[in-house]
mmCIF file of C-alpha atoms and ligand atoms in Angstrom:
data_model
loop_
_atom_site.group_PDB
_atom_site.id
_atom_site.type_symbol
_atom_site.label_atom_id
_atom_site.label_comp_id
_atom_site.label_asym_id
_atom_site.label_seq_id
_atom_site.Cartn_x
_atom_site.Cartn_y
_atom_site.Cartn_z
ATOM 1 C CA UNK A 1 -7.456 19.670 6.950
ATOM 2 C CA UNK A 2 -3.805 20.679 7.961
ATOM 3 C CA UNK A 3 -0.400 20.347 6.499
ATOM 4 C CA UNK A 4 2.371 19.305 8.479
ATOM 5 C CA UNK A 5 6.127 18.376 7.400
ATOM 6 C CA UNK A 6 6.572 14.427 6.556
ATOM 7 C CA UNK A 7 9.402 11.828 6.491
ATOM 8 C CA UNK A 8 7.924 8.749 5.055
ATOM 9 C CA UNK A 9 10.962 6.739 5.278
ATOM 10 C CA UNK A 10 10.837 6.888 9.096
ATOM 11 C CA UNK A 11 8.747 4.376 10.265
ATOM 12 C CA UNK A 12 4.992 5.091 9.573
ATOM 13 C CA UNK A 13 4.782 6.379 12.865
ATOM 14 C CA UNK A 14 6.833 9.120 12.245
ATOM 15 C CA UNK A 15 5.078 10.436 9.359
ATOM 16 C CA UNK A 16 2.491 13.034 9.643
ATOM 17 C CA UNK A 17 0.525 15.047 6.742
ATOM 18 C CA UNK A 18 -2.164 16.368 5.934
ATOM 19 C CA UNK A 19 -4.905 15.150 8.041
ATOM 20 C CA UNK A 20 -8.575 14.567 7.039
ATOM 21 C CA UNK A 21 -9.201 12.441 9.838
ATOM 22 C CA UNK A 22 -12.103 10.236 10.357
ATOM 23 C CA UNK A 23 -13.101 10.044 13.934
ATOM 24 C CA UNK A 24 -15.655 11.642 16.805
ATOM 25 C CA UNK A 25 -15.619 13.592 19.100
ATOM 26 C CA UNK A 26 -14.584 11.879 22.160
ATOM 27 C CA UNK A 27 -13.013 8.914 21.050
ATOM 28 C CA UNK A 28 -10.857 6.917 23.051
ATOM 29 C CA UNK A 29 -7.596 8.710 23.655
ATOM 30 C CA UNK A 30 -5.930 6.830 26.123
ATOM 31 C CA UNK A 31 -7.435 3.382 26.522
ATOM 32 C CA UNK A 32 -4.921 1.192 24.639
ATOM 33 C CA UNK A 33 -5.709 2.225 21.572
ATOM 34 C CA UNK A 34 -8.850 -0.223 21.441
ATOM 35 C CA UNK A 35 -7.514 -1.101 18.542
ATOM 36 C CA UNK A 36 -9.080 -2.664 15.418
ATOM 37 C CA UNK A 37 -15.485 -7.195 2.681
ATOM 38 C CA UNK A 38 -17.374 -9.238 -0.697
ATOM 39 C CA UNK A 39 -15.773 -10.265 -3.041
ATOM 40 C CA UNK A 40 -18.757 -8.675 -5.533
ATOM 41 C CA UNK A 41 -18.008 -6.052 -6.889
ATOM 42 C CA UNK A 42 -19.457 -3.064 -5.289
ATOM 43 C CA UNK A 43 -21.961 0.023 -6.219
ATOM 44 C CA UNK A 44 -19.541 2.133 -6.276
ATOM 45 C CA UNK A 45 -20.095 5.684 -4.629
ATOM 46 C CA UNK A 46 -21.450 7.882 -6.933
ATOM 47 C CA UNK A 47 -18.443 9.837 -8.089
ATOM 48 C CA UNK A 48 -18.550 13.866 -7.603
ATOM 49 C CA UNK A 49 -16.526 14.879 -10.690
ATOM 50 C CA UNK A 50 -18.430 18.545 -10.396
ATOM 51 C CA UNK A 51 -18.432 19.530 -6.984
ATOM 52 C CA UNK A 52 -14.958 19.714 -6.519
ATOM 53 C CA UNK A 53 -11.681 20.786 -8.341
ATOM 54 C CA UNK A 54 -10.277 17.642 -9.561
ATOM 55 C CA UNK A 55 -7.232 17.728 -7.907
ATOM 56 C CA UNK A 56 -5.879 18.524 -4.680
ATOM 57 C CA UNK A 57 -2.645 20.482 -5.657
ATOM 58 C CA UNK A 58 0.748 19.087 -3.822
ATOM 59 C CA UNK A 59 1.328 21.906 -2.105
ATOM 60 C CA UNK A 60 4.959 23.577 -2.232
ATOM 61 C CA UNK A 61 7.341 22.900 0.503
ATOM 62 C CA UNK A 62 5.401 19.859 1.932
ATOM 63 C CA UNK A 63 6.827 17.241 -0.099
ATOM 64 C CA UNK A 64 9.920 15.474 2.048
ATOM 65 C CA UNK A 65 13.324 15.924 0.842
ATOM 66 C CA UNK A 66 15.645 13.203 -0.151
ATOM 67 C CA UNK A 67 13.343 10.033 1.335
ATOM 68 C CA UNK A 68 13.187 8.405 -1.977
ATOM 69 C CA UNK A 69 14.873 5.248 -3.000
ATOM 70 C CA UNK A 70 15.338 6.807 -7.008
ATOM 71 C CA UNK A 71 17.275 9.675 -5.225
ATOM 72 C CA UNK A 72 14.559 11.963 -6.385
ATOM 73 C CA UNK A 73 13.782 14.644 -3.798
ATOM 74 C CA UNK A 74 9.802 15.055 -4.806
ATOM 75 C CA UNK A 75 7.557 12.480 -3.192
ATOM 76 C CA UNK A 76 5.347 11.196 -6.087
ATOM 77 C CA UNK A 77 2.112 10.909 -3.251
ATOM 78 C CA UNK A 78 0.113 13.942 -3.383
ATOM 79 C CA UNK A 79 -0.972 14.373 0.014
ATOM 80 C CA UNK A 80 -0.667 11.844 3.168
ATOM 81 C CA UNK A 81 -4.226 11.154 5.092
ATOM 82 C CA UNK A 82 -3.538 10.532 8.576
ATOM 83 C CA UNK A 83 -6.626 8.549 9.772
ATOM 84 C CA UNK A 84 -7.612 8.612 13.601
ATOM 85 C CA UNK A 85 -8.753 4.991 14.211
ATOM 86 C CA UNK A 86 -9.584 4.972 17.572
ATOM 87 C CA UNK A 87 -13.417 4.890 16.729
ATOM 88 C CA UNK A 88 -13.324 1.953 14.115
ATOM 89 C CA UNK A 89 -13.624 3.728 11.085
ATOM 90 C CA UNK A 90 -14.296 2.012 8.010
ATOM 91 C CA UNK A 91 -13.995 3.231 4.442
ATOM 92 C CA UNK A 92 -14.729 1.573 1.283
ATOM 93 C CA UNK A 93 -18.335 0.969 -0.661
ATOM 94 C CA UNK A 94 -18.682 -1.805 1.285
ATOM 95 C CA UNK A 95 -19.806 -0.230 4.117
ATOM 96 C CA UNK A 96 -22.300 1.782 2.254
ATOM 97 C CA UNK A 97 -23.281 4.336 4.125
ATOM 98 C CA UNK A 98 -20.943 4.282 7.073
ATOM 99 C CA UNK A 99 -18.087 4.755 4.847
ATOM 100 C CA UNK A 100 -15.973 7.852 5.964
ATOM 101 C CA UNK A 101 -14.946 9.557 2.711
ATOM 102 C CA UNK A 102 -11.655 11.095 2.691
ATOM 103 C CA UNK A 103 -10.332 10.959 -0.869
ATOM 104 C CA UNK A 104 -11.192 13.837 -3.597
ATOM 105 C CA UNK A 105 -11.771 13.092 -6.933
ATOM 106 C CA UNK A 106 -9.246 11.773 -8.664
ATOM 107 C CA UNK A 107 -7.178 10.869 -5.777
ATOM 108 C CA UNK A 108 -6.241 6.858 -5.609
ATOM 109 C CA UNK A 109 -4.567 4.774 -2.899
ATOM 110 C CA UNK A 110 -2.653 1.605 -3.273
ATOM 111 C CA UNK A 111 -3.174 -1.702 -1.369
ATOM 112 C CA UNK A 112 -1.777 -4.931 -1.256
ATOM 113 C CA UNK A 113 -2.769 -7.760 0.486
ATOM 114 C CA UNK A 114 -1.820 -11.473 1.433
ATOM 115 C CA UNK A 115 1.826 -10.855 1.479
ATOM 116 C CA UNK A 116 4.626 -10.528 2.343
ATOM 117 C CA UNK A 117 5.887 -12.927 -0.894
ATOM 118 C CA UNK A 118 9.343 -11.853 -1.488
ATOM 119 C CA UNK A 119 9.078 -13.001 -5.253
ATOM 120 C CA UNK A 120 6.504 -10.499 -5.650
ATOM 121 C CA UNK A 121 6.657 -8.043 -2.808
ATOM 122 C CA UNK A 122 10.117 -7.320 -4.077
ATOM 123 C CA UNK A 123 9.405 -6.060 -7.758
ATOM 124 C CA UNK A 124 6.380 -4.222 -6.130
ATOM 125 C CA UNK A 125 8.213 -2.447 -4.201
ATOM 126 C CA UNK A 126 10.859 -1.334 -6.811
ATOM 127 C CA UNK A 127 7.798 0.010 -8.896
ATOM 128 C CA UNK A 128 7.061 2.179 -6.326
ATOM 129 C CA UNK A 129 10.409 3.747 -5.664
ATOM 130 C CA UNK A 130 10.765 4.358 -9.032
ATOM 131 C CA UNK A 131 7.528 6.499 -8.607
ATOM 132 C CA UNK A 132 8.723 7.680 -5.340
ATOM 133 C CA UNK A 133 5.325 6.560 -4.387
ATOM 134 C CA UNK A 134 4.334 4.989 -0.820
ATOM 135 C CA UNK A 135 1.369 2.470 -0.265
ATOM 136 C CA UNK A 136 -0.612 -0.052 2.166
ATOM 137 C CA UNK A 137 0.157 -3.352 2.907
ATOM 138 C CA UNK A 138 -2.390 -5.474 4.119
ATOM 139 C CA UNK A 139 -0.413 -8.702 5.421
ATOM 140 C CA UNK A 140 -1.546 -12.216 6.327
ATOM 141 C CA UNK A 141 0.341 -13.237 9.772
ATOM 142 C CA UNK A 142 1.773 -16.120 9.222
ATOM 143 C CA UNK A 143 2.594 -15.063 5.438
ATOM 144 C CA UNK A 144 4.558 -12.391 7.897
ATOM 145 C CA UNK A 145 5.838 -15.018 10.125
ATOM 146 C CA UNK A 146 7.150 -16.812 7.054
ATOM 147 C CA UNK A 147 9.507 -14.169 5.506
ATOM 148 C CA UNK A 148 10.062 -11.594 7.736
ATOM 149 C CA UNK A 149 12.556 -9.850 6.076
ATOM 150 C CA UNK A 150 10.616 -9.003 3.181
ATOM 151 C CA UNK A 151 7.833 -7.442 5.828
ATOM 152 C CA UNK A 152 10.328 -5.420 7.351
ATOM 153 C CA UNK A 153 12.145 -4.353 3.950
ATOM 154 C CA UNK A 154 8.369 -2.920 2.726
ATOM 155 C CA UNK A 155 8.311 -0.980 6.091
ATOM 156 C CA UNK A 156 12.071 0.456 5.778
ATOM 157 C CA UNK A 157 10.886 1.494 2.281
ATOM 158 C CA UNK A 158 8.499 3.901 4.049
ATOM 159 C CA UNK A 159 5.020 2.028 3.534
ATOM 160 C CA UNK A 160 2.182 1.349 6.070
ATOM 161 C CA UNK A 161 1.781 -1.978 6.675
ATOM 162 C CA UNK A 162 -1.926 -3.181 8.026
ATOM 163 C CA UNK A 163 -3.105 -6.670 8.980
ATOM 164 C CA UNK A 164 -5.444 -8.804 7.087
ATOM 165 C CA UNK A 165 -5.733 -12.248 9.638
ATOM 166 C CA UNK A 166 -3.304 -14.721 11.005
ATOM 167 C CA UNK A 167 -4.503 -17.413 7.912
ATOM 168 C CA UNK A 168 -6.598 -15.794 5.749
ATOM 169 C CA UNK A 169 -9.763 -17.191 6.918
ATOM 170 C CA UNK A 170 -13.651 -16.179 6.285
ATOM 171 C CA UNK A 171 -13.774 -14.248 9.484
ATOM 172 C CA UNK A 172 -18.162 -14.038 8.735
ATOM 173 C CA UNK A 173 -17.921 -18.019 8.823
ATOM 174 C CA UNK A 174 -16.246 -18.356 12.250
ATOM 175 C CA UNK A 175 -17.439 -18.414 15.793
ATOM 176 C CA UNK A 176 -17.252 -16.020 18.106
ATOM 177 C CA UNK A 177 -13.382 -17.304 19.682
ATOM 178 C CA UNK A 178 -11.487 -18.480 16.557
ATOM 179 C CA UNK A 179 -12.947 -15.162 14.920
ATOM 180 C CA UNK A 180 -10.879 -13.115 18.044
ATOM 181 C CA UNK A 181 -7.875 -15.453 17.393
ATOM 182 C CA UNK A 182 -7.899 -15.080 13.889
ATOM 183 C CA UNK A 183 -7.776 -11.217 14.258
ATOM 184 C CA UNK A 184 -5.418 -10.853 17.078
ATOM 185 C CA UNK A 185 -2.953 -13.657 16.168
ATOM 186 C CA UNK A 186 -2.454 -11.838 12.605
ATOM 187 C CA UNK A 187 -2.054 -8.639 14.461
ATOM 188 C CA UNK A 188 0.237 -9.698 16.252
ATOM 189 C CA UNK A 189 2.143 -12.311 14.285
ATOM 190 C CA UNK A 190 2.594 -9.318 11.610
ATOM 191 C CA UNK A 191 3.917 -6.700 14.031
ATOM 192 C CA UNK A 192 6.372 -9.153 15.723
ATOM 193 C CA UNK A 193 7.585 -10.215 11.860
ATOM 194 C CA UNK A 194 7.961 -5.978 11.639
ATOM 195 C CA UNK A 195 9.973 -5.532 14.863
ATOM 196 C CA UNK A 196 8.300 -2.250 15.052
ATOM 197 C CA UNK A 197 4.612 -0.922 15.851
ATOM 198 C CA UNK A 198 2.343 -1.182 13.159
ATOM 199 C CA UNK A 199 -1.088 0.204 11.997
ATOM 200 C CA UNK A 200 -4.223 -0.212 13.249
ATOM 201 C CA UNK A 201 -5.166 -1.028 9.781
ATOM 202 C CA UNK A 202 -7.291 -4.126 9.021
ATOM 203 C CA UNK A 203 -8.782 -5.640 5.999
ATOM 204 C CA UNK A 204 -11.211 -8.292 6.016
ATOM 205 C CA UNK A 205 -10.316 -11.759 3.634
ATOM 206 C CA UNK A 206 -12.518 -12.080 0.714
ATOM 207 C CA UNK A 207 -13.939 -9.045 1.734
ATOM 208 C CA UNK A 208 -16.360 -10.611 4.029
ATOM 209 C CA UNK A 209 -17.350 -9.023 7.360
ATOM 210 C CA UNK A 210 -19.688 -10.717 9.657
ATOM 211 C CA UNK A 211 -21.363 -8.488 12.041
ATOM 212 C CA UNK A 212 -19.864 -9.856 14.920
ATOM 213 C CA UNK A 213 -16.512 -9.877 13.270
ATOM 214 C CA UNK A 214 -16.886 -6.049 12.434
ATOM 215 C CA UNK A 215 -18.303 -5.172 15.952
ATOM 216 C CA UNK A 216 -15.175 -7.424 17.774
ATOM 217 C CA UNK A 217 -12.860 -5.310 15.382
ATOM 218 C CA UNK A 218 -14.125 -1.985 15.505
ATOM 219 C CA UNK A 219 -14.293 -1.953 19.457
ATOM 220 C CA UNK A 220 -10.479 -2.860 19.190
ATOM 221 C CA UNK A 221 -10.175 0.848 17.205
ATOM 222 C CA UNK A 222 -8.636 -0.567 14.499
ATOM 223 C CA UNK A 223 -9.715 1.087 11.234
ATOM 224 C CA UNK A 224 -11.218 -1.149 8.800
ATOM 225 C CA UNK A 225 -10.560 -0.474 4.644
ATOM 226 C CA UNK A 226 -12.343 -2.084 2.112
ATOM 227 C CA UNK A 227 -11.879 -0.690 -1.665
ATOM 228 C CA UNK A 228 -13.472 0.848 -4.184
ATOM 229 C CA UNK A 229 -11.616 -0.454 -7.317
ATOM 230 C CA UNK A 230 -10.819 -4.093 -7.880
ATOM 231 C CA UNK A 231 -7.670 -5.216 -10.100
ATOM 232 C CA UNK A 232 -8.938 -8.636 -10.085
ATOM 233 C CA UNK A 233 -5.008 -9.684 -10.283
ATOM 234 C CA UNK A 234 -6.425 -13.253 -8.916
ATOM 235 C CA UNK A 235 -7.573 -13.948 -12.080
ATOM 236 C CA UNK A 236 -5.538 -13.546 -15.022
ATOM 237 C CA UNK A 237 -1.704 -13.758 -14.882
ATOM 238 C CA UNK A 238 -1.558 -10.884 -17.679
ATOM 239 C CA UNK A 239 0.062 -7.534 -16.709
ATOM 240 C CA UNK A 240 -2.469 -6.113 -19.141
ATOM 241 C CA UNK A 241 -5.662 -7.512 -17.814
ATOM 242 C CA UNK A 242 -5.065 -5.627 -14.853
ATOM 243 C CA UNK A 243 -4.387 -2.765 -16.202
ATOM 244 C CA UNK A 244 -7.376 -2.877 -18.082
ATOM 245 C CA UNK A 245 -9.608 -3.638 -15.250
ATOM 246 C CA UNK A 246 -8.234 -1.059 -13.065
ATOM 247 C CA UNK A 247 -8.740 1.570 -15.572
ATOM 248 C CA UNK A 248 -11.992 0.316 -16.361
ATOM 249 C CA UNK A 249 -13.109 0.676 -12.937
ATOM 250 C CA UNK A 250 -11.817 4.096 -12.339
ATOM 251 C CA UNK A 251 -13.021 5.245 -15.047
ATOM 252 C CA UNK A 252 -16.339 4.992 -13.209
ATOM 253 C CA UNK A 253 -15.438 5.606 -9.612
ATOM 254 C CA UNK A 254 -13.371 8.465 -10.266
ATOM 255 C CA UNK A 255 -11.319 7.999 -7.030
ATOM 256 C CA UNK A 256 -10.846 5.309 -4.496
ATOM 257 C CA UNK A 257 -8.944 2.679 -2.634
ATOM 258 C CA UNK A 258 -7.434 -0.093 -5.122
ATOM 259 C CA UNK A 259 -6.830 -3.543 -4.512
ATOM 260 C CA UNK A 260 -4.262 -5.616 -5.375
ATOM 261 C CA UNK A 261 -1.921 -8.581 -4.133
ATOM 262 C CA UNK A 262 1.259 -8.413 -3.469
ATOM 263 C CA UNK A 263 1.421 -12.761 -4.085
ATOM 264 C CA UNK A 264 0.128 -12.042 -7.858
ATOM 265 C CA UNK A 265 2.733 -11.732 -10.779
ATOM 266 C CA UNK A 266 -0.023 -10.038 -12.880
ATOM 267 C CA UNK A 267 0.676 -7.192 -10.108
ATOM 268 C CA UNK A 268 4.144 -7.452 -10.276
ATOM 269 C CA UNK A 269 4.146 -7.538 -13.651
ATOM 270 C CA UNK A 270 1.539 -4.249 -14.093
ATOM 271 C CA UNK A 271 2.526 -1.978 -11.698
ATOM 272 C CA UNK A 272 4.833 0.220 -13.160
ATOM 273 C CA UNK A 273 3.203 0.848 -16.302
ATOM 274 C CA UNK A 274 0.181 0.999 -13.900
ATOM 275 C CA UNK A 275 1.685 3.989 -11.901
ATOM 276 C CA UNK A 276 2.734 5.119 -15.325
ATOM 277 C CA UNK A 277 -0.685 5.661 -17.262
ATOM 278 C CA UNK A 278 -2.728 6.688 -13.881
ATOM 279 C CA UNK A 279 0.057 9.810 -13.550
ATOM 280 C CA UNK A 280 -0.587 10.266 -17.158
ATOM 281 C CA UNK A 281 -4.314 10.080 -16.648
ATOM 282 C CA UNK A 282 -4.399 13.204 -13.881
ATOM 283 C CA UNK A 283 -4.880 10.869 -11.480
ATOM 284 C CA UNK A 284 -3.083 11.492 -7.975
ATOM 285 C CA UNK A 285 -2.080 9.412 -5.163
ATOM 286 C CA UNK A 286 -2.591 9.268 -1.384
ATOM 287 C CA UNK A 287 -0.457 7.770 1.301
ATOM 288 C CA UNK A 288 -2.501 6.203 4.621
ATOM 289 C CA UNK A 289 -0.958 6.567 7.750
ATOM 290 C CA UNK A 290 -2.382 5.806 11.366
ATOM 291 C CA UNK A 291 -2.295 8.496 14.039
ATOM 292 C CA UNK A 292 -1.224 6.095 16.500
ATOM 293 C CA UNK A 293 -0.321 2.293 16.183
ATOM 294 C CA UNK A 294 -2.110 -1.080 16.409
ATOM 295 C CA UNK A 295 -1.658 -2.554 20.534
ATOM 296 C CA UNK A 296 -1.383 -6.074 20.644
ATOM 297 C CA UNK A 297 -3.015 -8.387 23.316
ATOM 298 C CA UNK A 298 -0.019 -10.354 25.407
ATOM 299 C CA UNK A 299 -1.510 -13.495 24.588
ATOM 300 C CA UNK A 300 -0.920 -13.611 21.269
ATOM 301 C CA UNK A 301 2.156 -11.599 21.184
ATOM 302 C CA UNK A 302 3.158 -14.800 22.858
ATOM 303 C CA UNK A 303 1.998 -17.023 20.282
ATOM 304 C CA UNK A 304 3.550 -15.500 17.900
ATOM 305 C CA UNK A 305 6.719 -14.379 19.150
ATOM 306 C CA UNK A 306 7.156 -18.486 19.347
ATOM 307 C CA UNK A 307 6.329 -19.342 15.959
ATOM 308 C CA UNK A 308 8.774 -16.553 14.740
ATOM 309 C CA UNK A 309 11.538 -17.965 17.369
ATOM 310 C CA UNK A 310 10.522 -21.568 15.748
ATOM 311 C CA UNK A 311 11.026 -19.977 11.981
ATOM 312 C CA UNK A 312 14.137 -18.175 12.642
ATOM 313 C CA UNK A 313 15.857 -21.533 14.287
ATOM 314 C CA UNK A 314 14.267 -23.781 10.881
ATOM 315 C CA UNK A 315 15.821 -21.212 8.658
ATOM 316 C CA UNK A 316 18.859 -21.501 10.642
ATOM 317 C CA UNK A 317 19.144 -25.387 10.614
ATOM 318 C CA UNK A 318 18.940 -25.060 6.578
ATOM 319 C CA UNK A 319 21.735 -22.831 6.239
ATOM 320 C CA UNK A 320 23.590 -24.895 8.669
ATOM 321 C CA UNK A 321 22.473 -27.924 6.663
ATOM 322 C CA UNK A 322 23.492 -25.880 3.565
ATOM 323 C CA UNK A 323 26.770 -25.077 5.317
ATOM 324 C CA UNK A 324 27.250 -28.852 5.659
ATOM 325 C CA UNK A 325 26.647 -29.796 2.330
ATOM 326 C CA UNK A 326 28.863 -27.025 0.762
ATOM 327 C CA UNK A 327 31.264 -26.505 3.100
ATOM 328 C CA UNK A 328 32.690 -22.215 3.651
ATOM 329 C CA UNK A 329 36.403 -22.131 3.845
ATOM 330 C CA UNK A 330 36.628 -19.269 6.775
ATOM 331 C CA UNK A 331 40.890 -19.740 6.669
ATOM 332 C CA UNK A 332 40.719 -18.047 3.310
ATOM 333 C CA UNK A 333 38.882 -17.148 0.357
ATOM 334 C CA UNK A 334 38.141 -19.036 -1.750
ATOM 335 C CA UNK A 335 38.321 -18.042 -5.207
ATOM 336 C CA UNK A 336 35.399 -17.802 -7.705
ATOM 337 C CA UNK A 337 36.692 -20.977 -9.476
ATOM 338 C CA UNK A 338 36.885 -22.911 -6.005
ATOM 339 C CA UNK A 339 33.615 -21.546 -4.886
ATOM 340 C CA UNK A 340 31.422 -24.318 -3.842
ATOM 341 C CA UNK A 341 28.223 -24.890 -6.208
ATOM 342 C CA UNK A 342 25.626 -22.373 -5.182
ATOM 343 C CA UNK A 343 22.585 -24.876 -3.716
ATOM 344 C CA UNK A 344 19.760 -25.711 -5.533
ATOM 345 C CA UNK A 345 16.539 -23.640 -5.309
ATOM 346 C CA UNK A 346 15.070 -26.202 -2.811
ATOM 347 C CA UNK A 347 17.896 -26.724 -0.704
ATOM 348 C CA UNK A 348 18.154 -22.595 -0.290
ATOM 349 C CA UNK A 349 13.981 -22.888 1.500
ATOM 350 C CA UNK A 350 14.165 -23.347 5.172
ATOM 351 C CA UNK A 351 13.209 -26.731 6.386
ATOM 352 C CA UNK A 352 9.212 -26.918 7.576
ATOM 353 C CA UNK A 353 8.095 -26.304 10.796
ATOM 354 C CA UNK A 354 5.704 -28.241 11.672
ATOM 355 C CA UNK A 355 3.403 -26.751 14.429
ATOM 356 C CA UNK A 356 3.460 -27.832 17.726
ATOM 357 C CA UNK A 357 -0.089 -28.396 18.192
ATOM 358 C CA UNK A 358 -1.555 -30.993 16.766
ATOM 359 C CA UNK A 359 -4.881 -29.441 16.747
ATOM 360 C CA UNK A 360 -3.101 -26.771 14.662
ATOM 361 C CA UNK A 361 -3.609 -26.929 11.026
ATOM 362 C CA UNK A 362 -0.071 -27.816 9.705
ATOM 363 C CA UNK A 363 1.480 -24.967 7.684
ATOM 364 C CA UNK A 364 4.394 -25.050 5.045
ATOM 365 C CA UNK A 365 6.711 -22.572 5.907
ATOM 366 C CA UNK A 366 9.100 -23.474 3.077
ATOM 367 C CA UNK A 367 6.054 -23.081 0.372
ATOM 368 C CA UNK A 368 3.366 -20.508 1.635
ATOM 369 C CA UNK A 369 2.264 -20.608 -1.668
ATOM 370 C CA UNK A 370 1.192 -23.807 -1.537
ATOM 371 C CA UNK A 371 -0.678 -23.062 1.467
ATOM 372 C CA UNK A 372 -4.563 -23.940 0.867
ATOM 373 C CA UNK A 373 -5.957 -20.469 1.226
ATOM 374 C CA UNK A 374 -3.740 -19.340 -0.814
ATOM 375 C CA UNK A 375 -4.726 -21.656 -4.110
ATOM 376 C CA UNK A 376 -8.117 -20.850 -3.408
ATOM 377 C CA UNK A 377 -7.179 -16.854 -3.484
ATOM 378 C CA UNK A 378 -6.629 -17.448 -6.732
ATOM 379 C CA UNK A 379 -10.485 -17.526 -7.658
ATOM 380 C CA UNK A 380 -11.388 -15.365 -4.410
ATOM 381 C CA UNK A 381 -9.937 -12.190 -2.217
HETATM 382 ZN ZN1 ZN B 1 -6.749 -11.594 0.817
#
């Protein structure tokens, strides 16, 4: 373990921590980076509340000055885990036994997934600065592809984002080729939506790995996270209920990786007072960064670069429909009185896109939400 200066509000790439990194000897240093589970609830690790202090103390002079967004000078993460992907790491109970342990007792870190949804992403977000806290962000691509802006506003805010598929999809249910697309379209969908290198950081939907799936993804040295406390936000739409659930859980686990989505408004809606009773609780919490970032394959850079080109020039055809319909006067101000009406909520969503491809599965851009996957999240992962 070593301690080194960090700047979380650079980019993740900048920031550097302490390291507990979980790799082998020899990995892949140069190669382009090869880059890189069930819904039931898991065993659970057995938790080691006696062989080790319960806390990792923040140690003095480490914590970054002035990054956070409440003007407060003292990071509210404890420590930052730089993890070395290069090998295919995975952590989480899932993975039983080849789980690579790198959080102490007591020591949590925070995950979202399925976003970006600015609706929700947003308030997240502000609960976080106002711990000064940093997090993961596990996002679907074409979620990314859909609101870009609110993907690159939760990487200016200093967080890691990761990639958790192009649509969503059971990646043990697919064959061998829309399995690869699956993984590298979200990849890169979600780093051309962030206009700047992301992690190597991949979830699997519903938490369901296939062994080929894993293999495909692990060769690619992309580090693969399950969790080891589930809010169950998918559920309920009560702040408290997932309160409840996540202290439940931890209360047995000790430690871990929690999981929550950033498309839920019970999250939205819990996680300040969240943040609030875990500090209150002891409990202390870890930021994830890569040690290098996630490399994209051309051919779906390509693909994806087009549907963002395609999203961009919908959105701007609805403001320029907008424009139409409520006219700017650009000779002068106008005043507040003369203003024109401000559009309704519908005619504010960009026009849909509808995919080129007919053998594409057709996608509203203006209501993600609505998306299939996405209704069905709601009783899944
Ligand atoms: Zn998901």
């Amino acid at each position: 373990m070593r301690t080194i200066r960090c700047n979380t509000l650079a980019a993740l790439a900048a920031c550097v921590g302490m390291a507990v990194i979980a790799t082998a000897p020899g990995a892949h240093a140069e190669t382009p980076p090869p880059l890189a589970p069930v819904g039931t609830p898991f065993a659970g690790e057995t938790p080691d509340v006696d062989s080790a202090p319960l806390l990792k103390p923040t140690l003095p002079g480490t914590e970054p000055v002035g990054v956070c967004a409440n003007g407060s000078t003292t990071m509210g993460i404890s420590r930052v885990v730089e993890i070395d992907t290069s090998t295919g790491p995975e952590f989480g109970s899932q993975y039983h036994a080849s789980e690579t342990k790198f959080l102490e007792p007591g020591e949590v870190v925070l995950t979202f997934d399925d976003g970006p949804m600015r609706r929700y992403t947003i308030p997240i977000l502000d609960a976080l600065d106002e711990y000064c806290l940093k997090a993961t962000f596990f996002s679907v691509g074409r979620m990314a592809i859909a609101d870009p802006t609110t993907l690159q506003e939760v990487i200016r805010r200093g967080h890691t984002v990761g990639v958790h598929t192009w649509s969503h999809q059971k990646m043990s249910a697919l064959g061998a080729a829309p399995m690869k697309r699956e993984f590298e379209l979200g990849l890169s969908a979600v780093a051309a939506s962030a206009g700047v290198p992301i992690a190597p950081f991949f979830r699997f939907p519903y938490l369901a790995h296939g062994k080929s799936s894993l293999a495909y993804i692990r060769g690619r040295g992309v580090g693969i996270f399950g969790i080891h406390v589930d809010s169950r936000d998918f559920r309920t739409k009560s702040p408290g209920v997932v309160l409840r659930n996540v202290l439940a859980e931890l209360n047995r686990e000790k430690k871990g990786i929690l999981l929550f989505h950033d498309i839920q408004p019970s999250t939205a809606g819990a996680i300040s007072s969240l943040i609030a009773e875990l500090k209150t609780r002891g409990y202390k919490f870890v930021h994830i960064v890569p040690k290098q970032p996630a490399t994209t394959l051309p051919e779906f850079d390509a693909i994806a670069a087009k549907m963002l080109k395609a999203k961009t020039a919908a959105a701007a055809n609805a403001l320029a429909t907008r424009a139409a319909t409520w006219p700017v006067n650009d000779a002068a101000t106008p005043a507040a009185a003369d203003a024109p009406p401000p559009p309704a909520e519908s005619a504010r969503k960009p026009a849909p896109v509808r995919p080129a491809s007919p053998a594409t599965k057709p996608f509203d851009w203006a209501n993600p939400s609505n998306d299939p996957w996405q209704l069905k999240s709601f009783g899944t992962q």
